[in-house]
Amino acid sequence: MTDKELITITIEQYAALQRIKSANGDMENKELDYQLKILIAKLSALGVNVEDLTM
């Protein structure tokens, strides 16, 4: 797997979790928040600016 493929897959995972978080409204979900933090760390390590991807 190339770096571009890894970045693309990770961005898609991040976007999917962002959509779930948005659909949950104000309901707290600690696991969802944790998974988003993990993906943010992975994307940052890959050199992706996550601020551009946040809803």
PDB file of N, CA and C in Angstrom:
ATOM      1  N   MET A   1       0.852  -1.177   0.000  1.00  0.00           N
ATOM      2  CA  MET A   1       0.000   0.000   0.000  1.00  0.00           C
ATOM      3  C   MET A   1       0.897   1.239   0.000  1.00  0.00           C
ATOM      4  N   THR A   2       0.569   2.154  -0.871  1.00  0.00           N
ATOM      5  CA  THR A   2       1.349   3.391  -0.947  1.00  0.00           C
ATOM      6  C   THR A   2       0.890   4.372   0.128  1.00  0.00           C
ATOM      7  N   ASP A   3       1.701   5.400   0.357  1.00  0.00           N
ATOM      8  CA  ASP A   3       1.328   6.436   1.319  1.00  0.00           C
ATOM      9  C   ASP A   3       0.040   7.135   0.902  1.00  0.00           C
ATOM     10  N   LYS A   4      -0.112   7.374  -0.397  1.00  0.00           N
ATOM     11  CA  LYS A   4      -1.335   8.042  -0.879  1.00  0.00           C
ATOM     12  C   LYS A   4      -2.572   7.202  -0.588  1.00  0.00           C
ATOM     13  N   GLU A   5      -2.467   5.897  -0.792  1.00  0.00           N
ATOM     14  CA  GLU A   5      -3.591   5.006  -0.521  1.00  0.00           C
ATOM     15  C   GLU A   5      -3.920   4.999   0.963  1.00  0.00           C
ATOM     16  N   LEU A   6      -2.887   4.955   1.805  1.00  0.00           N
ATOM     17  CA  LEU A   6      -3.087   4.971   3.255  1.00  0.00           C
ATOM     18  C   LEU A   6      -3.745   6.267   3.699  1.00  0.00           C
ATOM     19  N   ILE A   7      -3.290   7.379   3.158  1.00  0.00           N
ATOM     20  CA  ILE A   7      -3.882   8.678   3.495  1.00  0.00           C
ATOM     21  C   ILE A   7      -5.338   8.729   3.061  1.00  0.00           C
ATOM     22  N   THR A   8      -5.625   8.253   1.857  1.00  0.00           N
ATOM     23  CA  THR A   8      -6.996   8.260   1.347  1.00  0.00           C
ATOM     24  C   THR A   8      -7.918   7.432   2.224  1.00  0.00           C
ATOM     25  N   ILE A   9      -7.501   6.251   2.592  1.00  0.00           N
ATOM     26  CA  ILE A   9      -8.322   5.374   3.434  1.00  0.00           C
ATOM     27  C   ILE A   9      -8.542   6.004   4.807  1.00  0.00           C
ATOM     28  N   THR A  10      -7.490   6.595   5.361  1.00  0.00           N
ATOM     29  CA  THR A  10      -7.604   7.213   6.685  1.00  0.00           C
ATOM     30  C   THR A  10      -8.516   8.430   6.641  1.00  0.00           C
ATOM     31  N   ILE A  11      -8.434   9.224   5.585  1.00  0.00           N
ATOM     32  CA  ILE A  11      -9.336  10.376   5.433  1.00  0.00           C
ATOM     33  C   ILE A  11     -10.776   9.898   5.317  1.00  0.00           C
ATOM     34  N   GLU A  12     -11.009   8.833   4.577  1.00  0.00           N
ATOM     35  CA  GLU A  12     -12.365   8.291   4.437  1.00  0.00           C
ATOM     36  C   GLU A  12     -12.902   7.808   5.792  1.00  0.00           C
ATOM     37  N   GLN A  13     -12.058   7.172   6.596  1.00  0.00           N
ATOM     38  CA  GLN A  13     -12.478   6.737   7.931  1.00  0.00           C
ATOM     39  C   GLN A  13     -12.813   7.944   8.803  1.00  0.00           C
ATOM     40  N   TYR A  14     -11.967   8.955   8.739  1.00  0.00           N
ATOM     41  CA  TYR A  14     -12.189  10.169   9.519  1.00  0.00           C
ATOM     42  C   TYR A  14     -13.502  10.843   9.119  1.00  0.00           C
ATOM     43  N   ALA A  15     -13.745  10.940   7.812  1.00  0.00           N
ATOM     44  CA  ALA A  15     -14.973  11.565   7.322  1.00  0.00           C
ATOM     45  C   ALA A  15     -16.206  10.783   7.763  1.00  0.00           C
ATOM     46  N   ALA A  16     -16.118   9.455   7.739  1.00  0.00           N
ATOM     47  CA  ALA A  16     -17.246   8.622   8.170  1.00  0.00           C
ATOM     48  C   ALA A  16     -17.556   8.856   9.644  1.00  0.00           C
ATOM     49  N   LEU A  17     -16.524   8.924  10.484  1.00  0.00           N
ATOM     50  CA  LEU A  17     -16.755   9.176  11.907  1.00  0.00           C
ATOM     51  C   LEU A  17     -17.280  10.584  12.148  1.00  0.00           C
ATOM     52  N   GLN A  18     -16.835  11.544  11.356  1.00  0.00           N
ATOM     53  CA  GLN A  18     -17.351  12.915  11.472  1.00  0.00           C
ATOM     54  C   GLN A  18     -18.842  12.959  11.145  1.00  0.00           C
ATOM     55  N   ARG A  19     -19.255  12.200  10.120  1.00  0.00           N
ATOM     56  CA  ARG A  19     -20.684  12.150   9.768  1.00  0.00           C
ATOM     57  C   ARG A  19     -21.494  11.519  10.901  1.00  0.00           C
ATOM     58  N   ILE A  20     -20.965  10.475  11.511  1.00  0.00           N
ATOM     59  CA  ILE A  20     -21.654   9.825  12.635  1.00  0.00           C
ATOM     60  C   ILE A  20     -21.766  10.809  13.796  1.00  0.00           C
ATOM     61  N   LYS A  21     -20.678  11.507  14.105  1.00  0.00           N
ATOM     62  CA  LYS A  21     -20.697  12.478  15.200  1.00  0.00           C
ATOM     63  C   LYS A  21     -21.725  13.573  14.933  1.00  0.00           C
ATOM     64  N   SER A  22     -21.780  14.033  13.701  1.00  0.00           N
ATOM     65  CA  SER A  22     -22.741  15.066  13.333  1.00  0.00           C
ATOM     66  C   SER A  22     -24.175  14.558  13.475  1.00  0.00           C
ATOM     67  N   ALA A  23     -24.412  13.324  13.085  1.00  0.00           N
ATOM     68  CA  ALA A  23     -25.749  12.740  13.173  1.00  0.00           C
ATOM     69  C   ALA A  23     -26.177  12.519  14.623  1.00  0.00           C
ATOM     70  N   ASN A  24     -25.213  12.341  15.519  1.00  0.00           N
ATOM     71  CA  ASN A  24     -25.520  12.126  16.941  1.00  0.00           C
ATOM     72  C   ASN A  24     -25.964  13.404  17.639  1.00  0.00           C
ATOM     73  N   GLY A  25     -25.737  14.530  17.017  1.00  0.00           N
ATOM     74  CA  GLY A  25     -26.125  15.796  17.631  1.00  0.00           C
ATOM     75  C   GLY A  25     -25.312  16.057  18.881  1.00  0.00           C
ATOM     76  N   ASP A  26     -25.996  16.401  19.966  1.00  0.00           N
ATOM     77  CA  ASP A  26     -25.321  16.740  21.219  1.00  0.00           C
ATOM     78  C   ASP A  26     -25.075  15.527  22.112  1.00  0.00           C
ATOM     79  N   MET A  27     -25.444  14.342  21.646  1.00  0.00           N
ATOM     80  CA  MET A  27     -25.265  13.142  22.466  1.00  0.00           C
ATOM     81  C   MET A  27     -23.769  12.819  22.592  1.00  0.00           C
ATOM     82  N   GLU A  28     -23.319  12.651  23.829  1.00  0.00           N
ATOM     83  CA  GLU A  28     -21.910  12.351  24.085  1.00  0.00           C
ATOM     84  C   GLU A  28     -21.599  10.891  23.743  1.00  0.00           C
ATOM     85  N   ASN A  29     -20.471  10.672  23.101  1.00  0.00           N
ATOM     86  CA  ASN A  29     -20.019   9.324  22.780  1.00  0.00           C
ATOM     87  C   ASN A  29     -18.503   9.312  22.938  1.00  0.00           C
ATOM     88  N   LYS A  30     -18.036   8.852  24.092  1.00  0.00           N
ATOM     89  CA  LYS A  30     -16.609   8.879  24.404  1.00  0.00           C
ATOM     90  C   LYS A  30     -15.792   8.021  23.438  1.00  0.00           C
ATOM     91  N   GLU A  31     -16.316   6.882  23.047  1.00  0.00           N
ATOM     92  CA  GLU A  31     -15.590   6.004  22.126  1.00  0.00           C
ATOM     93  C   GLU A  31     -15.431   6.670  20.758  1.00  0.00           C
ATOM     94  N   LEU A  32     -16.476   7.295  20.279  1.00  0.00           N
ATOM     95  CA  LEU A  32     -16.412   8.002  18.998  1.00  0.00           C
ATOM     96  C   LEU A  32     -15.389   9.129  19.062  1.00  0.00           C
ATOM     97  N   ASP A  33     -15.411   9.896  20.135  1.00  0.00           N
ATOM     98  CA  ASP A  33     -14.440  10.980  20.309  1.00  0.00           C
ATOM     99  C   ASP A  33     -13.010  10.438  20.343  1.00  0.00           C
ATOM    100  N   TYR A  34     -12.813   9.313  21.017  1.00  0.00           N
ATOM    101  CA  TYR A  34     -11.486   8.698  21.098  1.00  0.00           C
ATOM    102  C   TYR A  34     -11.022   8.238  19.716  1.00  0.00           C
ATOM    103  N   GLN A  35     -11.905   7.601  18.958  1.00  0.00           N
ATOM    104  CA  GLN A  35     -11.545   7.136  17.622  1.00  0.00           C
ATOM    105  C   GLN A  35     -11.191   8.314  16.699  1.00  0.00           C
ATOM    106  N   LEU A  36     -11.908   9.408  16.845  1.00  0.00           N
ATOM    107  CA  LEU A  36     -11.584  10.603  16.065  1.00  0.00           C
ATOM    108  C   LEU A  36     -10.198  11.139  16.434  1.00  0.00           C
ATOM    109  N   LYS A  37      -9.865  11.133  17.731  1.00  0.00           N
ATOM    110  CA  LYS A  37      -8.548  11.589  18.167  1.00  0.00           C
ATOM    111  C   LYS A  37      -7.445  10.712  17.585  1.00  0.00           C
ATOM    112  N   ILE A  38      -7.681   9.408  17.555  1.00  0.00           N
ATOM    113  CA  ILE A  38      -6.692   8.484  16.997  1.00  0.00           C
ATOM    114  C   ILE A  38      -6.482   8.775  15.513  1.00  0.00           C
ATOM    115  N   LEU A  39      -7.565   8.954  14.770  1.00  0.00           N
ATOM    116  CA  LEU A  39      -7.445   9.239  13.346  1.00  0.00           C
ATOM    117  C   LEU A  39      -6.782  10.588  13.097  1.00  0.00           C
ATOM    118  N   ILE A  40      -7.049  11.569  13.937  1.00  0.00           N
ATOM    119  CA  ILE A  40      -6.389  12.871  13.812  1.00  0.00           C
ATOM    120  C   ILE A  40      -4.886  12.703  13.998  1.00  0.00           C
ATOM    121  N   ALA A  41      -4.484  11.914  14.985  1.00  0.00           N
ATOM    122  CA  ALA A  41      -3.061  11.669  15.223  1.00  0.00           C
ATOM    123  C   ALA A  41      -2.421  10.961  14.026  1.00  0.00           C
ATOM    124  N   LYS A  42      -3.116   9.968  13.465  1.00  0.00           N
ATOM    125  CA  LYS A  42      -2.587   9.248  12.304  1.00  0.00           C
ATOM    126  C   LYS A  42      -2.438  10.183  11.110  1.00  0.00           C
ATOM    127  N   LEU A  43      -3.464  10.981  10.854  1.00  0.00           N
ATOM    128  CA  LEU A  43      -3.411  11.901   9.720  1.00  0.00           C
ATOM    129  C   LEU A  43      -2.321  12.948   9.910  1.00  0.00           C
ATOM    130  N   SER A  44      -2.174  13.444  11.112  1.00  0.00           N
ATOM    131  CA  SER A  44      -1.111  14.416  11.391  1.00  0.00           C
ATOM    132  C   SER A  44       0.259  13.791  11.152  1.00  0.00           C
ATOM    133  N   ALA A  45       0.426  12.543  11.570  1.00  0.00           N
ATOM    134  CA  ALA A  45       1.690  11.838  11.349  1.00  0.00           C
ATOM    135  C   ALA A  45       1.976  11.640   9.856  1.00  0.00           C
ATOM    136  N   LEU A  46       0.905  11.554   9.067  1.00  0.00           N
ATOM    137  CA  LEU A  46       1.052  11.395   7.626  1.00  0.00           C
ATOM    138  C   LEU A  46       1.176  12.742   6.908  1.00  0.00           C
ATOM    139  N   GLY A  47       1.140  13.842   7.675  1.00  0.00           N
ATOM    140  CA  GLY A  47       1.314  15.172   7.092  1.00  0.00           C
ATOM    141  C   GLY A  47       0.061  15.806   6.564  1.00  0.00           C
ATOM    142  N   VAL A  48      -1.117  15.288   6.972  1.00  0.00           N
ATOM    143  CA  VAL A  48      -2.385  15.828   6.501  1.00  0.00           C
ATOM    144  C   VAL A  48      -2.880  16.880   7.494  1.00  0.00           C
ATOM    145  N   ASN A  49      -3.276  18.048   7.000  1.00  0.00           N
ATOM    146  CA  ASN A  49      -3.839  19.091   7.841  1.00  0.00           C
ATOM    147  C   ASN A  49      -5.302  18.753   8.125  1.00  0.00           C
ATOM    148  N   VAL A  50      -5.584  18.340   9.346  1.00  0.00           N
ATOM    149  CA  VAL A  50      -6.900  17.861   9.718  1.00  0.00           C
ATOM    150  C   VAL A  50      -7.911  18.999   9.845  1.00  0.00           C
ATOM    151  N   GLU A  51      -7.443  20.199  10.089  1.00  0.00           N
ATOM    152  CA  GLU A  51      -8.358  21.346  10.231  1.00  0.00           C
ATOM    153  C   GLU A  51      -9.189  21.549   8.975  1.00  0.00           C
ATOM    154  N   ASP A  52      -8.624  21.213   7.822  1.00  0.00           N
ATOM    155  CA  ASP A  52      -9.363  21.367   6.568  1.00  0.00           C
ATOM    156  C   ASP A  52     -10.463  20.318   6.414  1.00  0.00           C
ATOM    157  N   LEU A  53     -10.386  19.242   7.202  1.00  0.00           N
ATOM    158  CA  LEU A  53     -11.345  18.143   7.068  1.00  0.00           C
ATOM    159  C   LEU A  53     -12.455  18.171   8.093  1.00  0.00           C
ATOM    160  N   THR A  54     -12.335  19.016   9.108  1.00  0.00           N
ATOM    161  CA  THR A  54     -13.303  19.040  10.196  1.00  0.00           C
ATOM    162  C   THR A  54     -14.593  19.706   9.770  1.00  0.00           C
ATOM    163  N   MET A  55     -15.723  19.091  10.159  1.00  0.00           N
ATOM    164  CA  MET A  55     -17.042  19.624   9.818  1.00  0.00           C
ATOM    165  C   MET A  55     -17.347  20.830  10.669  1.00  0.00           C
TER     166      MET A  55
END
